[in-house]
Short mmCIF file of C-alpha atoms and ligand atoms in Angstrom, two decimals:
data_model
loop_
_atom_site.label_atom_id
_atom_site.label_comp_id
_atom_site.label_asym_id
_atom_site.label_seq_id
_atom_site.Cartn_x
_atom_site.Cartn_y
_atom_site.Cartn_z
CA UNK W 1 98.98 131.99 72.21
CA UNK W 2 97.76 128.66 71.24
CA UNK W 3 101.04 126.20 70.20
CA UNK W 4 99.27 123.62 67.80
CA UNK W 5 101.56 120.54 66.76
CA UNK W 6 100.91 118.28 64.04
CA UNK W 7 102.53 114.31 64.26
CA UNK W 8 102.63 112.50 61.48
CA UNK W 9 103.42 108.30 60.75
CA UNK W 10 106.88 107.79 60.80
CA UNK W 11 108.53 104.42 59.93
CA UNK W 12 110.58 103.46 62.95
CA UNK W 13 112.21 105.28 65.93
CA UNK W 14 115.67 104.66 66.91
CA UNK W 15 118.55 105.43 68.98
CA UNK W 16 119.09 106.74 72.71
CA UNK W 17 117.15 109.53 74.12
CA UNK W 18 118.05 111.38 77.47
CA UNK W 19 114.77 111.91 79.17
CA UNK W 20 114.47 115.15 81.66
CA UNK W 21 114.35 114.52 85.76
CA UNK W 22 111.51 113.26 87.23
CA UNK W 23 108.88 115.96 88.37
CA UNK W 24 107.78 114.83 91.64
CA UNK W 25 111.81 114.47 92.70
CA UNK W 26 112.49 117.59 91.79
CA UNK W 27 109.77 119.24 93.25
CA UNK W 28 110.84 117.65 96.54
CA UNK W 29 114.66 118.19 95.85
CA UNK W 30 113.92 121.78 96.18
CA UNK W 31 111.47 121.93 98.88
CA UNK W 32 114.08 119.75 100.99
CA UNK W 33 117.15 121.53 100.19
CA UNK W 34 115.15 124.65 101.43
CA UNK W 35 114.63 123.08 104.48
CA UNK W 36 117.77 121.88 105.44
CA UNK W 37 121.13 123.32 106.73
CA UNK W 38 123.83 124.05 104.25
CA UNK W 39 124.69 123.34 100.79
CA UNK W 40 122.31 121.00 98.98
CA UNK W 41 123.22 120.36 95.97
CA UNK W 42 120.69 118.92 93.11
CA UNK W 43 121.55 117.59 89.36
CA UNK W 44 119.47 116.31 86.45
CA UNK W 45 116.83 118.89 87.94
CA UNK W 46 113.52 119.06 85.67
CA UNK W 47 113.59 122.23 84.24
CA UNK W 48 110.24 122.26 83.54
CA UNK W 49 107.25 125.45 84.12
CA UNK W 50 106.23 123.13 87.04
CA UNK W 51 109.56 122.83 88.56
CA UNK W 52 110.57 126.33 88.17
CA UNK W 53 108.01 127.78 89.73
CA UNK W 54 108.82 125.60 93.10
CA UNK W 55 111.82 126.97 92.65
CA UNK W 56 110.60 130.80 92.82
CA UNK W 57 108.40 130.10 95.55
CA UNK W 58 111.62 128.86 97.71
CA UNK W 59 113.32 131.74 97.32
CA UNK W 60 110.24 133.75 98.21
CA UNK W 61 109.80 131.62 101.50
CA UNK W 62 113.57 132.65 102.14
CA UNK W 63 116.24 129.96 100.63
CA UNK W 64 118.79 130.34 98.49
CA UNK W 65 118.27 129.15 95.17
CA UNK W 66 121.06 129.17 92.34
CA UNK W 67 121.03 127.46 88.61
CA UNK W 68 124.58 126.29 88.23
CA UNK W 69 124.52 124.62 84.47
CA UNK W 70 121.72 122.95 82.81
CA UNK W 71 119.86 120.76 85.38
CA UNK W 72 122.60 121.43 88.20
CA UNK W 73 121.42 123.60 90.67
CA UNK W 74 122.88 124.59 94.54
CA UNK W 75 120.66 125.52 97.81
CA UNK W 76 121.27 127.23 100.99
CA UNK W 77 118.06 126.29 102.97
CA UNK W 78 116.74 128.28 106.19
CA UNK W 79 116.72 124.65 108.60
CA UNK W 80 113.12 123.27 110.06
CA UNK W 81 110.70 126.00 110.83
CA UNK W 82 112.97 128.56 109.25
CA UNK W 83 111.21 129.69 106.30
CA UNK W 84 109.81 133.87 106.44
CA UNK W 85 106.61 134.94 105.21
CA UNK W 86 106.57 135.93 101.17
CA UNK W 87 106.29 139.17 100.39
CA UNK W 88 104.01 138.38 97.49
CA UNK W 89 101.36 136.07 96.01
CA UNK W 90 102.85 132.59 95.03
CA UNK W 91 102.03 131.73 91.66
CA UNK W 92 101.98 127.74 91.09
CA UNK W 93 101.93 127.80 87.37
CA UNK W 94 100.10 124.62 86.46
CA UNK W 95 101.87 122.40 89.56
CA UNK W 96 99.10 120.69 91.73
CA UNK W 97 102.43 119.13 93.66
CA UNK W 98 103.74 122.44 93.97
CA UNK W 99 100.50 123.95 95.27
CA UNK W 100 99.82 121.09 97.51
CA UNK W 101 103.23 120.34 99.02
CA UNK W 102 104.05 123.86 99.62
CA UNK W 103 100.32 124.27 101.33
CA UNK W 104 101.60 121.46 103.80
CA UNK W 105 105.06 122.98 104.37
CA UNK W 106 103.48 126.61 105.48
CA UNK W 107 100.45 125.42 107.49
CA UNK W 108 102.89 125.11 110.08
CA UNK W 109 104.82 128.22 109.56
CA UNK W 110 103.29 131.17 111.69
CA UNK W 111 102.45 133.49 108.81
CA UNK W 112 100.20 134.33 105.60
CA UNK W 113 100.76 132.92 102.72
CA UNK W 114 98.46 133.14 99.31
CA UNK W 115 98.77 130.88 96.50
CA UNK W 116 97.36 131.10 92.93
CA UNK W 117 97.85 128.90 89.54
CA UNK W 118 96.75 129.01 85.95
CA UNK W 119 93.21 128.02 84.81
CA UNK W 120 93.52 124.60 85.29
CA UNK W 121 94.87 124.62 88.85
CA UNK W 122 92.75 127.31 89.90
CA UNK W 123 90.38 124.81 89.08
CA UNK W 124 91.77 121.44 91.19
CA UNK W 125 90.10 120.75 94.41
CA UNK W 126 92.61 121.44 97.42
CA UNK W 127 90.29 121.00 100.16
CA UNK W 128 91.94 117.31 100.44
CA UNK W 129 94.94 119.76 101.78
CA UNK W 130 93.52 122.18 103.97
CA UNK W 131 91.00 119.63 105.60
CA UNK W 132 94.09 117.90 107.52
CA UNK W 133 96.21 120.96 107.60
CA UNK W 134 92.89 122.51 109.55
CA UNK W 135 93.12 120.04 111.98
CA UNK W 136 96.83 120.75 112.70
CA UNK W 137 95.78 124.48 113.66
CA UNK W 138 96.28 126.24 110.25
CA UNK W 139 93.65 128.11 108.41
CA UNK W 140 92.50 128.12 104.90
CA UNK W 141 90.37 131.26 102.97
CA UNK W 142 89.85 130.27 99.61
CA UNK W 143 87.36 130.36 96.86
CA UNK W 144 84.20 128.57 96.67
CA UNK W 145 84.56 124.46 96.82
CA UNK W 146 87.89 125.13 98.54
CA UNK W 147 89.53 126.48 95.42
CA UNK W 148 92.65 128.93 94.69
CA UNK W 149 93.01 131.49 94.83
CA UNK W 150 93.82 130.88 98.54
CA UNK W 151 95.09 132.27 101.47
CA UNK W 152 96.83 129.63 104.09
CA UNK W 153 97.38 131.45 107.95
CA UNK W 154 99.38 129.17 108.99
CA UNK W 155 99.19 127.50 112.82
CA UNK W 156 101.40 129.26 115.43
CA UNK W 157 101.44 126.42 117.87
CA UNK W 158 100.82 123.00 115.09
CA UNK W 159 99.43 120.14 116.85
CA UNK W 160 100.32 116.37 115.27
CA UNK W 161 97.52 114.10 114.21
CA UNK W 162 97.15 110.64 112.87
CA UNK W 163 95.09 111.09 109.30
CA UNK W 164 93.56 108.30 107.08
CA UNK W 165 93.65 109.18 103.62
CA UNK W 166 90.18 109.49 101.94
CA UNK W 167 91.59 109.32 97.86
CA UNK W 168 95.03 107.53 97.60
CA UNK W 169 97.17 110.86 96.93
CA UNK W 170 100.83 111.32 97.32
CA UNK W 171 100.83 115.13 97.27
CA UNK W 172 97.74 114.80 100.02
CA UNK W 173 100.62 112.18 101.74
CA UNK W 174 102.77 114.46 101.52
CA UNK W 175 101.67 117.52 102.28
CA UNK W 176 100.82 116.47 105.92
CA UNK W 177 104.21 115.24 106.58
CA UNK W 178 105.54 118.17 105.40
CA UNK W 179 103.21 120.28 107.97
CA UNK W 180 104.58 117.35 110.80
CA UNK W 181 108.56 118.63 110.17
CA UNK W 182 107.81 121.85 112.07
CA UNK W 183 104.86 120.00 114.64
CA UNK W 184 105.75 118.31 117.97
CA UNK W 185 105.73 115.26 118.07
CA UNK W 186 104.61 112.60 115.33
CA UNK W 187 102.62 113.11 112.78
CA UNK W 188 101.02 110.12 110.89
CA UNK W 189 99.37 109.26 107.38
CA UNK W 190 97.59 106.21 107.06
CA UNK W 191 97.02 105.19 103.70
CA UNK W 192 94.97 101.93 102.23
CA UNK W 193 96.58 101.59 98.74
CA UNK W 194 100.62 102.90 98.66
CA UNK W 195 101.54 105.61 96.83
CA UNK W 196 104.71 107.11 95.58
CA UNK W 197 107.09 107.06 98.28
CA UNK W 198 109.55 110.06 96.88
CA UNK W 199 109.00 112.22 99.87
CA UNK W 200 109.62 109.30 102.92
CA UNK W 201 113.05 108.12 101.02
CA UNK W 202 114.00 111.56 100.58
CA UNK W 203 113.18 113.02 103.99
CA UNK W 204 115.02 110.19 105.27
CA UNK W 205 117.73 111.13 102.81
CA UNK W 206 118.16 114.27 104.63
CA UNK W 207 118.28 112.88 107.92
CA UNK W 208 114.83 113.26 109.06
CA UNK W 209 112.86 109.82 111.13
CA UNK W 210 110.14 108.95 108.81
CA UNK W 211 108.84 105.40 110.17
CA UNK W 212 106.82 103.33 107.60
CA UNK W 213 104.33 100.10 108.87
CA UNK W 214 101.75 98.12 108.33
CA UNK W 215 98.91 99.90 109.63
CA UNK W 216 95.87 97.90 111.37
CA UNK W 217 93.43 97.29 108.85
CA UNK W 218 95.72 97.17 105.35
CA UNK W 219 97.82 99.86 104.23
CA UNK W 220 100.35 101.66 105.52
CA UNK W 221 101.03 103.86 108.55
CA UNK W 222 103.71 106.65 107.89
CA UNK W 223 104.64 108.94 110.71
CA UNK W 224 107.48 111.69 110.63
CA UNK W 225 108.56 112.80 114.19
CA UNK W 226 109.11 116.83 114.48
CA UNK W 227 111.65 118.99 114.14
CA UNK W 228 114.18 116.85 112.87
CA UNK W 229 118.00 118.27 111.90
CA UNK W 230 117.93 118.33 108.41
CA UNK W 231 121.41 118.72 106.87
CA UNK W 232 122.03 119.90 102.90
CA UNK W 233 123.21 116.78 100.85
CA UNK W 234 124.04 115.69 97.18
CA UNK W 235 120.29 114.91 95.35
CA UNK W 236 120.42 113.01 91.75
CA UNK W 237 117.03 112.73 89.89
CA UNK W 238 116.45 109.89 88.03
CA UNK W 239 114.63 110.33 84.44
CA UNK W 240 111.39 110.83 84.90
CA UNK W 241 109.34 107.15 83.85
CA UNK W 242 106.38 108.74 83.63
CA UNK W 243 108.16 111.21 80.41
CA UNK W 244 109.75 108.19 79.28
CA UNK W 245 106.16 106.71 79.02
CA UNK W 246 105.87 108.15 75.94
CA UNK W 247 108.44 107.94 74.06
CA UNK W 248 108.55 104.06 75.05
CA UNK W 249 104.69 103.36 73.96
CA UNK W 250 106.07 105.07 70.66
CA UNK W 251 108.77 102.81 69.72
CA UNK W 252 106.29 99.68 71.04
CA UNK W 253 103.37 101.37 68.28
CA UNK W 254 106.02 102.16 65.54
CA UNK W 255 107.11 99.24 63.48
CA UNK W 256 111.14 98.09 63.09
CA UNK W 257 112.00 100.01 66.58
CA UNK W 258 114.44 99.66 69.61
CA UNK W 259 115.11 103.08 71.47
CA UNK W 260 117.06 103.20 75.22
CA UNK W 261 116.13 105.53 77.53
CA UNK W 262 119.10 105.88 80.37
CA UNK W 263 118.75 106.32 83.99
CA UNK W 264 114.65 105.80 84.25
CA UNK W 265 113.30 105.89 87.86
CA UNK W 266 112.04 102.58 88.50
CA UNK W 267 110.42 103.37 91.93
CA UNK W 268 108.10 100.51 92.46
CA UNK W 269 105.20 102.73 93.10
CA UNK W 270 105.90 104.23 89.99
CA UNK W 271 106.25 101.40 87.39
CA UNK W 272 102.58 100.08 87.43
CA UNK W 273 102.62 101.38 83.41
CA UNK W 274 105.58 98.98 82.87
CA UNK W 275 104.33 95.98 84.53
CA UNK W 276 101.13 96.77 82.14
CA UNK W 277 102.87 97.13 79.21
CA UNK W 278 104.59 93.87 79.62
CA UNK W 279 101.43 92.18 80.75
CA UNK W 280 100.66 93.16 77.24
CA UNK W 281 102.63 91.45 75.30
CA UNK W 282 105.16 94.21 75.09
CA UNK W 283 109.16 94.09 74.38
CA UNK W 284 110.76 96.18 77.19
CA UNK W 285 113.98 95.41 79.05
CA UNK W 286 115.21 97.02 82.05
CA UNK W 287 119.46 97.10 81.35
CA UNK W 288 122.34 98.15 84.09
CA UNK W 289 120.00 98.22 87.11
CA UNK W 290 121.41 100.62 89.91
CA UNK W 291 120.58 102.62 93.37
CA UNK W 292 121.18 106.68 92.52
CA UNK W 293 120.89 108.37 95.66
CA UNK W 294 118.18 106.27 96.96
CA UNK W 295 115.95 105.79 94.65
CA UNK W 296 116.31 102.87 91.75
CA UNK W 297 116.87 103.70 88.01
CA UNK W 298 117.69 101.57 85.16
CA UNK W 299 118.17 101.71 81.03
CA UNK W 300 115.18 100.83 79.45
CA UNK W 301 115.71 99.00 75.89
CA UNK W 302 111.91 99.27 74.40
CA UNK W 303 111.49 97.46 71.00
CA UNK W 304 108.19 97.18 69.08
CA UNK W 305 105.39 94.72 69.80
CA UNK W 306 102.36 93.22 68.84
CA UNK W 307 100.19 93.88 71.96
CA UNK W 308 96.98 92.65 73.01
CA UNK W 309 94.00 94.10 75.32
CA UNK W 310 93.90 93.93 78.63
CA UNK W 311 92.11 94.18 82.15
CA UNK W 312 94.51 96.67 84.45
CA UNK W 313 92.58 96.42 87.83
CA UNK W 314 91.96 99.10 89.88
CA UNK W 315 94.47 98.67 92.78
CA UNK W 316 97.65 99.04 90.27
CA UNK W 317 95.89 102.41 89.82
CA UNK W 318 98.13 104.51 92.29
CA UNK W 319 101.61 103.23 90.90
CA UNK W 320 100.38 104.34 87.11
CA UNK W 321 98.15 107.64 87.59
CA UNK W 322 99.53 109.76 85.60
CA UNK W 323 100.45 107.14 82.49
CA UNK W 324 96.79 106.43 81.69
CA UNK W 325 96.47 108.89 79.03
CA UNK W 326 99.23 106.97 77.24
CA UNK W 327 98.67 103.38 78.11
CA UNK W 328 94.92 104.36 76.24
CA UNK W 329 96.56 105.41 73.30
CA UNK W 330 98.56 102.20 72.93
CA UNK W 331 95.51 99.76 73.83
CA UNK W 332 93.98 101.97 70.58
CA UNK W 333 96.59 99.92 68.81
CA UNK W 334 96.13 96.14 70.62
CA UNK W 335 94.19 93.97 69.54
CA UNK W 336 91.33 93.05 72.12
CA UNK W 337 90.01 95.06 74.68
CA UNK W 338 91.86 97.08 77.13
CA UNK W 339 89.66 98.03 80.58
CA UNK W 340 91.01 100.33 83.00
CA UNK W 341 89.29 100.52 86.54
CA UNK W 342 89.38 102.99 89.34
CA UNK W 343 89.94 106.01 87.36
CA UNK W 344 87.77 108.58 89.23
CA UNK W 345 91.20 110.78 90.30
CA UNK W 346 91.83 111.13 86.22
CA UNK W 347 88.74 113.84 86.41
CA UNK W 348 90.65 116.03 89.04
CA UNK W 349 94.27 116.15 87.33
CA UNK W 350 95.73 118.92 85.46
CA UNK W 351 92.40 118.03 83.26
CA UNK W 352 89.38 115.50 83.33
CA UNK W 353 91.93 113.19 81.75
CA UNK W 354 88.71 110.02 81.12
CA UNK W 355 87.05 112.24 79.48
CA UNK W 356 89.74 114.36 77.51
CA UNK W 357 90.77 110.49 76.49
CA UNK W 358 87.69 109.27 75.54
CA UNK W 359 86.86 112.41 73.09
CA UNK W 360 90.08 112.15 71.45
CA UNK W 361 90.32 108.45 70.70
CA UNK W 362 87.30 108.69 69.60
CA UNK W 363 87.97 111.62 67.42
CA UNK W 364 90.69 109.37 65.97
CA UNK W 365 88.08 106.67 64.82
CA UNK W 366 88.98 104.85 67.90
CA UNK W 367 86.11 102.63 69.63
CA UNK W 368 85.80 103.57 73.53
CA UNK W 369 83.58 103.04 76.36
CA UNK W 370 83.53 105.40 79.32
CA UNK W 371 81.93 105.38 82.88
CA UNK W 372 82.60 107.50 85.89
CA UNK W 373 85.49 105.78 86.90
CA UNK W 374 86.24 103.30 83.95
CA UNK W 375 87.94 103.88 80.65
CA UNK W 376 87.73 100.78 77.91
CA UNK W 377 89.58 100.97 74.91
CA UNK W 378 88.37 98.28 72.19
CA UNK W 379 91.59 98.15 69.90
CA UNK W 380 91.69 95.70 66.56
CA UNK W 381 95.09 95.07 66.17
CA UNK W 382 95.50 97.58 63.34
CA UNK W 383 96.66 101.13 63.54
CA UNK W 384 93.64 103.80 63.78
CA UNK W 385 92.43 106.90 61.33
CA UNK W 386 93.83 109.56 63.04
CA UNK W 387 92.95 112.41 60.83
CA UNK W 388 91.83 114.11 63.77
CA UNK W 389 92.25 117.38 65.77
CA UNK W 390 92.28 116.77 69.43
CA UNK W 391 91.74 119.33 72.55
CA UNK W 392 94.21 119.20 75.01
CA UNK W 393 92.45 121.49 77.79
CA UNK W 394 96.26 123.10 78.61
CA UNK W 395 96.91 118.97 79.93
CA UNK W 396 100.60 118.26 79.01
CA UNK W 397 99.77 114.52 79.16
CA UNK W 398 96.86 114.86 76.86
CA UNK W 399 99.33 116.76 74.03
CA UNK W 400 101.43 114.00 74.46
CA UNK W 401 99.78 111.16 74.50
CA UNK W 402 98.23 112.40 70.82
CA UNK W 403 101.72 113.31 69.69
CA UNK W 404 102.28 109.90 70.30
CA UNK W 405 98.92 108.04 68.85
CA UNK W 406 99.79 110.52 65.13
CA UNK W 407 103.26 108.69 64.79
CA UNK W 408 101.58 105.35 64.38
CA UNK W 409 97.74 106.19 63.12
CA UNK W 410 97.39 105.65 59.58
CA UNK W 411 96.42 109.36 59.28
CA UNK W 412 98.19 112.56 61.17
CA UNK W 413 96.40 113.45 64.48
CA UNK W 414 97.04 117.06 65.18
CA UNK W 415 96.73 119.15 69.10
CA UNK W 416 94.73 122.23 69.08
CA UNK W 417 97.47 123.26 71.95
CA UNK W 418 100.80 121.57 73.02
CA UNK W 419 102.22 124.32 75.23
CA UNK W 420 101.57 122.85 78.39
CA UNK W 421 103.92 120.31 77.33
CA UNK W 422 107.05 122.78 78.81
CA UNK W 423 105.73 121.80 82.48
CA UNK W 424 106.86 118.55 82.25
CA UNK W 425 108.83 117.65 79.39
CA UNK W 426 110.70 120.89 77.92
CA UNK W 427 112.48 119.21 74.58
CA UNK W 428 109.73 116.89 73.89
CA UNK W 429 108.54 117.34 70.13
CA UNK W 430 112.50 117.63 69.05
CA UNK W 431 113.97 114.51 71.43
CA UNK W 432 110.63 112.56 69.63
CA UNK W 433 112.00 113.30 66.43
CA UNK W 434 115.65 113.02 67.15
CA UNK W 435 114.48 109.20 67.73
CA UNK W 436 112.49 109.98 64.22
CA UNK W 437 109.59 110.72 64.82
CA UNK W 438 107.78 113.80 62.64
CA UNK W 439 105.88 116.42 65.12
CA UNK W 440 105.84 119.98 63.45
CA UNK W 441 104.50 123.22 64.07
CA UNK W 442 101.09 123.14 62.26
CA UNK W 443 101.57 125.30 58.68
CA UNK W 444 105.27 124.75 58.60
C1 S3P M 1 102.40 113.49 92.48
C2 S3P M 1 101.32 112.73 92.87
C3 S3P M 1 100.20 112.38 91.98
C4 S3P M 1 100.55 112.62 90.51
C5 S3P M 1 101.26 113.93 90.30
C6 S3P M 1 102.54 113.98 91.09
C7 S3P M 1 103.45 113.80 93.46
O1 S3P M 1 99.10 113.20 92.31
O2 S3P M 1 99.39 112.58 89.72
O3 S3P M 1 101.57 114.11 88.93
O4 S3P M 1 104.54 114.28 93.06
O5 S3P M 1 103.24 113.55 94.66
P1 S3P M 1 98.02 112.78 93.44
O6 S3P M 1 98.70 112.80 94.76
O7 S3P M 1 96.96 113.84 93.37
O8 S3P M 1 97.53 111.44 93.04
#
């Protein structure tokens, strides 16, 4: 059943807001505490559709997998090579990471495993997966343009390769590593533009050799050497920034705010939205700076700003993916154009995020330009219409990112759907209006 949410202009958000784990750690929190020895234990977990379903799919691959409290959870993993054929179908849910990380991790397990996902992922091209993962000796029998449902047999004797990376894609990244812990050897990814590093610093975290350099020709060589000990440790997951995207464009769009959002990742090859933001013209302080567990976090004090359009080139696209949907919505508000290159991955995400984007802004009175790869917003300074009902195509980011654009547009901006927002950010709608913004079921 459809979930539509109506937002409404609000005058101006305050307070502090505690914003859920960060998805890609968590994923990765699970996979690794599966993999290693002993106890891991893992708190401020995402407890998101996305997450959860990793979290099935563990125990089905043989770990054990306990919820403590609320975001605490413990594992007992099976060690390197350990895990045992599922007795069933893995279901993904919506989670391209979980899909792809997990196809990585089995392709060099010596048994069957068949995934599946909703509509959408169903949808998502994994052949950037199971092309490598071929080469290492698994196979792959899926639908038609290399689609799930899909049945991975994986190799019984993996051989290690060197891969270059043909799209810049962590969860591609990381998926071959994965398939290198249980492969003689060393395994290496080459990559031209970096991307999130979550699975080399936690790897290393758990006592595997993960060697990062400068690869010949730009970029970055990343190599894991097989069968390392892995040993069950403490993980902490930061908030995620990519959540607290959105309720930090909000207070920047709504007038007379400051919010703080605690404990933020601020992974380098994460922040690329932030270094935007700032670029225009926004008020955004980074507060009590700190190390959790290997990976930086820090308080982020957001006030509202005046911002102004601008060019976001192509090469800063990697460390802000995901955060385009919501860096469009608040160039809808700048004045000046806003022009964001090298956009061609936003078609394969959870949606065909350009051009769910374009339609909506547009919708919302909004002028916008868009090519196959570009996005450009032309914002005047004032707030937009609204007044608009936008499709979400079951993209959590998309719900959001309207949610968002209705607390500032002159007129509500309603989503024909905002339950996909549960895979990423369970809580959103009521920690938005904690901070006071006005999201409601539509008819209440
Ligand atoms: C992710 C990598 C990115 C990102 C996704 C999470 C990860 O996908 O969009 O939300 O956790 O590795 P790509 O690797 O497809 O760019």
């Amino acid at each position: 059943m459809a979930k539509p949410l109506i937002s409404s202009r609000v005058s101006r958000l305050a307070g502090s807001a505690r914003i859920p784990g960060d998805k890609s750690i968590s994923h990765r929190a699970l996979m690794f505490g599966a993999l290693a020895v002993g106890e891991s234990t893992v708190t401020g977990l995402l407890e998101g559709d996305d997450v959860l379903r990793t979290a099935s799919a563990m125990r089905a691959l043989g770990a054990e997998v306990e919820r403590l409290a609320d975001g605490s959870w413990r594992l007992f993993g099976r060690g390197v090579g350990g895990l045992v054929e599922p007795a069933d179908v893995l279901d993904m849910g919506n989670s391209g990471t979980g899909a792809r990380l997990l196809m990585g991790l089995v392709a060099a397990h010596p048994f069957t495993t068949i995934f599946t996902g909703d509509a959408s992922l169903r949808s998502r091209p994994m052949r950037r997966v199971s092309a490598p993962l071929e080469r290492m000796g698994a196979r792959f029998v899926g639908r038609d343009g290399g689609r799930l449902p899909m049945a991975v047999v994986g190799a019984t004797q993996p051989l290690p390769i060197t891969y270059e990376l043909p799209v810049a894609s962590a969860q591609v990244k990381s998926a071959i590593l994965l398939a290198g812990l249980n492969t003689p050897g060393e395994t290496t990814v080459i990559e031209r533009e970096a991307t999130r590093d979550h699975t080399e610093l936690m790897l290393r975290n758990f006592g595997a050799t993960v060697r990062t350099e400068a690869a010949e020709g730009g970029g970055f060589a990343i190599t894991v050497t097989g069968y390392p000990e892995l040993t069950g440790r403490p993980v902490v997951v930061p908030a995620d920034p990519s959540s607290a995207a959105f309720p930090a464009v909000a207070a920047l769009l709504v007038e007379g705010s400051e919010i703080r959002l605690p404990g933020v990742g601020t992974n380098p090859l994460r922040t690329g939205l932030y270094q935007t933001l700032l670029e225009m013209g926004a008020d955004i302080y980074l507060d009590n700076a700190r190390d959790q567990a290997g990976e930086p976090v820090a308080d982020l004090v957001v006030r509202s700003s005046r911002l102004k359009g601008v060019d976001v080139p192509a090469e800063r696209a990697p460390s802000m993916i995901d955060e385009y949907p919501i860096l469009a919505v608040a160039a809808a508000f700048a004045e000046g154009t806003t022009t964001m290159r090298g956009l061609g991955e936003l078609r394969v995400k959870e949606s065909d995020r350009l051009a769910a984007m374009a339609r909506g802004l547009a919708a919302c009175g909004v002028a916008v330009e868009e090519t196959q790869d570009t996005l450009i917003v032309h914002g005047t300074g004032r707030a937009p219409a609204g007044d608009a009902t936008v499709t979400t195509h079951f993209d959590h980011r998309i719900a959001m990112s309207f949610l968002v654009m209705g607390m500032a547009s002159a007129r509500p901006v309603k989503v024909d759907d905002a339950e996909a927002i549960d895979t990423s950010f369970p809580g959103f709608a009521a920690l938005m209006n904690g901070l006071g913004g006005k999201i409601e079921a539509v008819g209440e």
